[in-house]
Coordinates of C-alpha atoms and ligand atoms in Angstrom, one line a residue:
X8 CA 108.8 58.2 44.7
X9 CA 106.2 60.9 44.6
X10 CA 107.5 62.0 41.2
X11 CA 107.2 58.6 39.5
X12 CA 105.5 58.7 36.1
X13 CA 101.8 57.8 36.8
X14 CA 99.6 57.4 33.7
X15 CA 96.0 57.1 34.8
X16 CA 94.2 55.1 32.1
X17 CA 90.8 55.1 33.7
X18 CA 89.1 56.1 37.0
X19 CA 90.2 52.8 38.5
X20 CA 93.4 52.0 36.6
X21 CA 96.9 53.4 36.0
X22 CA 100.3 52.4 35.0
X23 CA 103.4 53.6 37.0
X24 CA 106.9 53.5 35.7
X25 CA 108.8 52.4 38.8
X26 CA 112.3 53.5 39.9
X27 CA 113.8 50.7 37.8
X28 CA 111.9 51.8 34.7
X29 CA 109.5 48.9 34.9
X30 CA 105.8 49.4 34.0
X31 CA 103.6 48.5 37.0
X32 CA 99.8 48.0 36.6
X33 CA 97.8 49.5 39.4
X34 CA 94.2 49.9 40.3
X35 CA 91.8 51.1 43.0
X36 CA 89.9 48.5 45.0
X37 CA 86.5 48.8 43.3
X38 CA 84.9 46.0 45.4
X39 CA 84.4 48.6 48.1
X40 CA 83.0 51.5 45.9
X41 CA 83.8 54.2 48.5
X42 CA 87.5 53.3 48.3
X43 CA 87.6 54.3 44.6
X44 CA 86.4 57.8 45.5
X45 CA 89.8 59.0 46.6
X46 CA 92.3 61.6 45.4
X47 CA 94.9 59.2 43.9
X48 CA 97.6 61.9 44.0
X49 CA 97.8 61.7 47.8
X50 CA 101.1 60.5 49.1
X51 CA 102.2 60.6 52.8
X52 CA 104.9 59.1 55.0
X53 CA 105.1 59.4 58.7
X54 CA 107.7 58.0 61.0
X55 CA 107.7 57.7 64.8
X56 CA 110.7 56.5 66.6
X57 CA 110.6 54.5 69.9
X58 CA 111.8 57.6 71.7
X59 CA 109.0 59.7 70.2
X60 CA 110.8 61.6 67.4
X61 CA 108.4 62.3 64.5
X62 CA 108.9 62.9 60.8
X63 CA 106.1 63.6 58.3
X64 CA 106.3 63.9 54.5
X65 CA 103.5 65.0 52.1
X66 CA 99.8 64.6 52.9
X67 CA 100.4 63.3 56.4
X68 CA 97.3 65.1 57.8
X69 CA 94.9 63.5 55.3
X70 CA 92.5 60.9 56.7
X71 CA 92.0 57.4 55.2
X72 CA 90.5 54.2 56.6
X73 CA 93.0 51.8 58.1
X74 CA 91.5 48.8 56.4
X75 CA 93.6 45.7 57.1
X76 CA 96.4 47.7 58.7
X77 CA 94.1 47.7 61.7
X78 CA 94.5 43.9 62.1
X79 CA 97.8 43.9 64.1
X80 CA 96.2 46.3 66.6
X81 CA 93.0 44.2 66.8
X82 CA 95.1 41.1 67.2
X83 CA 97.2 42.7 70.0
X84 CA 94.2 43.9 71.9
X85 CA 92.4 40.6 71.6
X86 CA 95.6 38.6 72.5
X87 CA 96.1 40.8 75.6
X88 CA 92.6 39.7 76.7
X89 CA 92.7 36.0 75.7
X90 CA 96.4 35.2 75.4
X91 CA 97.1 32.1 73.4
X92 CA 93.6 30.8 73.9
X93 CA 92.9 33.1 70.9
X94 CA 94.8 30.5 68.8
X95 CA 92.3 27.8 69.5
X96 CA 90.1 29.8 67.1
X97 CA 92.6 31.3 64.7
X98 CA 95.8 29.7 63.4
X99 CA 99.3 31.3 62.9
X100 CA 100.1 30.0 59.4
X101 CA 100.4 32.1 56.3
X102 CA 97.6 31.1 53.9
X103 CA 99.6 31.9 50.8
X104 CA 96.3 33.2 49.5
X105 CA 94.6 36.6 48.9
X106 CA 93.3 38.4 51.9
X107 CA 89.7 37.5 51.3
X108 CA 90.1 33.9 50.3
X109 CA 87.5 31.6 52.1
X110 CA 89.7 28.8 53.4
X111 CA 90.3 27.1 56.8
X112 CA 93.3 25.2 58.0
X113 CA 93.4 21.5 58.8
X114 CA 92.0 22.3 62.3
X115 CA 89.0 24.1 60.9
X116 CA 90.4 27.5 61.8
X117 CA 91.1 30.6 59.7
X118 CA 94.8 30.4 58.8
X119 CA 95.9 33.5 60.7
X120 CA 94.5 36.8 62.2
X121 CA 96.0 38.9 59.3
X122 CA 93.5 37.7 56.7
X123 CA 89.9 38.7 56.7
X124 CA 88.5 35.4 58.0
X125 CA 91.0 35.4 60.8
X126 CA 90.4 39.1 61.7
X127 CA 86.6 38.6 61.7
X128 CA 87.0 35.6 64.1
X129 CA 89.5 37.5 66.2
X130 CA 87.2 40.6 66.5
X131 CA 84.3 38.3 67.6
X132 CA 86.2 36.7 70.5
X133 CA 86.6 39.7 72.8
X134 CA 83.9 40.0 75.4
X135 CA 81.6 38.0 73.1
X136 CA 78.8 37.9 75.6
X137 CA 78.7 41.6 76.0
X138 CA 76.5 43.9 73.9
X139 CA 77.9 45.1 70.6
X140 CA 78.2 48.7 71.9
X141 CA 80.5 47.5 74.7
X142 CA 82.7 45.6 72.3
X143 CA 82.9 48.5 69.9
X144 CA 84.0 50.8 72.7
X145 CA 86.5 48.2 74.0
X146 CA 88.4 48.3 70.7
X147 CA 88.0 52.1 70.3
X148 CA 89.3 52.8 73.8
X149 CA 92.3 50.6 73.2
X150 CA 92.9 52.2 69.8
X151 CA 92.8 55.6 71.4
X152 CA 95.5 54.5 73.9
X153 CA 97.6 53.4 70.9
X154 CA 97.2 56.9 69.3
X155 CA 98.5 58.5 72.5
X156 CA 95.7 61.0 72.7
X157 CA 92.2 61.2 73.9
X158 CA 91.2 62.5 70.4
X159 CA 88.1 60.8 69.3
X160 CA 88.7 58.1 66.7
X161 CA 85.8 57.7 64.3
X162 CA 84.6 55.2 61.7
X163 CA 84.2 56.4 58.2
X164 CA 80.6 55.4 58.0
X165 CA 80.2 55.6 54.2
X166 CA 83.0 53.2 53.8
X167 CA 81.6 51.0 56.6
X168 CA 78.1 50.9 55.1
X169 CA 79.5 50.4 51.6
X170 CA 81.4 47.4 52.8
X171 CA 78.6 45.9 54.8
X172 CA 76.5 46.1 51.7
X173 CA 79.0 44.7 49.3
X174 CA 81.2 42.6 51.6
X175 CA 79.9 39.4 50.0
X176 CA 83.2 37.6 50.6
X177 CA 83.2 38.5 54.2
X178 CA 79.6 37.5 54.7
X179 CA 80.4 34.2 52.9
X180 CA 83.4 33.8 55.1
X181 CA 81.4 34.3 58.3
X182 CA 78.8 31.9 57.0
X183 CA 81.5 29.4 56.1
X184 CA 83.1 29.6 59.5
X185 CA 79.9 29.5 61.5
X186 CA 76.4 28.1 61.1
X187 CA 74.1 30.0 63.5
X188 CA 72.6 33.1 61.7
X189 CA 73.5 35.2 64.7
X190 CA 77.1 35.0 63.7
X191 CA 76.5 37.7 61.1
X192 CA 76.8 40.0 64.1
X193 CA 80.5 39.2 63.7
X194 CA 80.6 41.4 60.7
X195 CA 79.1 44.3 62.6
X196 CA 82.0 44.0 65.1
X197 CA 84.6 43.8 62.3
X198 CA 84.5 47.5 62.1
X199 CA 88.1 48.3 62.9
X200 CA 89.2 48.6 59.2
X201 CA 86.9 51.6 58.9
X202 CA 88.5 53.6 61.7
X203 CA 89.9 56.7 60.0
X204 CA 93.4 58.0 60.8
X205 CA 96.2 60.0 59.2
X206 CA 99.7 58.6 58.8
X207 CA 100.7 61.0 61.6
X208 CA 98.3 59.2 63.9
X209 CA 98.8 55.6 62.6
X210 CA 102.6 55.9 62.9
X211 CA 102.1 56.4 66.7
X212 CA 99.9 53.3 66.9
X213 CA 102.5 51.2 65.2
X214 CA 105.3 52.8 67.2
X215 CA 103.7 51.1 70.2
X216 CA 104.4 47.8 68.4
X217 CA 108.0 48.9 67.8
X218 CA 108.3 49.9 71.4
X219 CA 107.4 46.7 73.2
X220 CA 103.7 47.8 73.6
X221 CA 104.6 51.1 75.2
X222 CA 103.3 54.3 73.6
X223 CA 106.4 56.4 73.0
X224 CA 104.5 59.7 73.4
X225 CA 102.7 58.9 76.6
X226 CA 104.8 56.2 78.1
X227 CA 101.6 54.2 78.7
X228 CA 102.0 50.4 78.5
X229 CA 99.1 49.7 76.1
X230 CA 99.8 46.1 75.0
X231 CA 101.8 43.3 76.9
X232 CA 105.1 42.5 75.2
X233 CA 103.9 38.9 74.8
X234 CA 101.1 40.1 72.5
X235 CA 103.3 42.5 70.7
X236 CA 105.8 39.8 69.9
X237 CA 103.1 37.6 68.5
X238 CA 101.6 40.5 66.5
X239 CA 105.0 41.3 64.9
X240 CA 105.6 37.7 64.1
X241 CA 102.3 37.4 62.3
X242 CA 103.0 40.7 60.5
X243 CA 106.4 39.3 59.4
X244 CA 105.0 36.0 58.1
X245 CA 101.4 36.9 57.1
X246 CA 101.0 40.7 57.0
X247 CA 101.4 41.1 53.2
X248 CA 99.1 38.2 52.4
X249 CA 100.3 36.3 49.3
X250 CA 103.2 38.8 49.0
X251 CA 104.4 38.0 52.5
X252 CA 107.2 35.6 51.5
X253 CA 108.6 37.9 48.9
X254 CA 108.3 40.9 51.2
X255 CA 110.2 39.1 54.1
X256 CA 112.8 37.9 51.6
X257 CA 113.4 41.3 50.2
X258 CA 112.9 43.6 53.2
X259 CA 113.0 41.5 56.3
X260 CA 110.8 43.7 58.5
X261 CA 107.3 43.2 59.9
X262 CA 104.7 45.0 57.7
X263 CA 101.0 45.2 57.1
X264 CA 99.2 46.3 54.0
X265 CA 95.6 47.7 53.5
X266 CA 93.4 48.1 50.5
X267 CA 92.9 51.9 51.2
X268 CA 96.6 52.2 50.1
X269 CA 98.3 52.2 53.5
X270 CA 101.4 50.2 54.4
X271 CA 102.7 50.0 57.9
X272 CA 106.3 48.9 58.7
X273 CA 107.6 48.2 62.1
X274 CA 111.3 48.1 62.9
X275 CA 111.3 46.7 66.5
X276 CA 113.2 48.8 68.9
X277 CA 113.7 51.5 66.4
X278 CA 110.7 53.0 64.6
X279 CA 107.4 52.6 62.8
X280 CA 106.7 54.0 59.3
X281 CA 103.3 54.5 57.8
X282 CA 103.0 55.2 54.1
X283 CA 99.8 56.2 52.3
X284 CA 99.2 56.2 48.5
X285 CA 95.9 54.8 47.1
X286 CA 97.1 53.1 43.9
X287 CA 97.4 49.3 44.6
X288 CA 99.8 47.1 42.7
X289 CA 97.8 44.3 41.0
X290 CA 100.8 42.1 41.8
X291 CA 100.5 42.3 45.6
X292 CA 97.3 44.2 46.5
X293 CA 99.6 46.6 48.3
X294 CA 100.2 50.3 47.7
X295 CA 102.7 50.4 44.8
X296 CA 104.3 53.7 45.9
X297 CA 104.3 52.4 49.4
X298 CA 106.4 49.4 48.3
X299 CA 108.6 51.7 46.2
X300 CA 109.3 53.9 49.3
X301 CA 110.0 50.8 51.5
X302 CA 112.4 49.4 48.8
X303 CA 114.4 52.6 48.8
X304 CA 114.3 52.9 52.6
X305 CA 115.5 49.4 53.4
X306 CA 118.3 49.8 50.7
X307 CA 119.5 53.0 52.4
X308 CA 119.0 51.8 56.0
X309 CA 120.0 48.1 56.4
X310 CA 117.2 47.1 58.8
X311 CA 116.6 43.7 57.2
X312 CA 116.4 41.3 60.1
X313 CA 119.2 39.2 58.6
X314 CA 121.5 42.2 57.7
X315 CA 124.7 41.8 59.6
X316 CA 124.6 44.3 62.4
Ligands
LIG11 N1 87.9 45.8 54.9 C1 88.6 45.1 53.8 C2 87.9 43.8 53.5 O1 87.3 43.3 54.4 C3 90.1 44.9 54.2 C4 90.9 44.3 53.1 C5 92.4 44.8 53.2 O2 92.7 45.9 53.6 N2 93.3 43.9 52.7 O3 88.0 43.2 52.4

């Protein structure tokens, strides 16, 4: 996959001849200016099995912001605190739309926690009467447990500031969902996408989802299985946004994409796989080389949920 023919036509655009010889148009997400300031040659894959075996390929020690691949963790942490009460505020249905579409379901809720509106609402529900600092720390402490280490996780502040400045769709989404001006605080708490990790670190976090909420490196039960089951179900049906149906049809595993070029795949009871490559397919707003790697992986290892075992 790393050797596919990439022709960069501008700072933000390229064409990639995929493994089937098809020309794929790709671009960097310029709506968050900081995300277009990346080394587009970076490519990393990390795998963590549920018994703690690790494998890393390429630039697996290079940091990136998790962006929307943080949403399953945020959902799991919030669901662990609120259980299904969470879904009085956020639905479980795929929206069939792009990740930043401003749309509510028939009950006036964001469609699901994997799209921006749903993630912003989900973030806002945890300890909502506590100070923002408490709520930041609550998520960060739980994120650290998912990483299996006490290493300090940090926000990429330039990306965070960049997005607070230009996140017009998210601000409009918050405004659309709520009326009181104080709700703009929600965006401040929607900081999880800016936590920076490597594929080595993120594959451990997702291995907790593969391993019934238990961190395979520390043995700590970080999330209740009930919340993990729901997070995986939502990844399976909604995790790839308006590409979710095609992804489930072709690959049949829970996955989550992020505009920084990261794709997270969970094979429950087996492993997690985190792939990072910044070029996004204009077809799916997911990392093109990430999808190419998954395509080859699932063809070689029949983990599609409906493969005959
Ligand atoms: N932080 C990004 C946003 O709010 C996340 C989008 C994504 O990764 N799909 O638009």
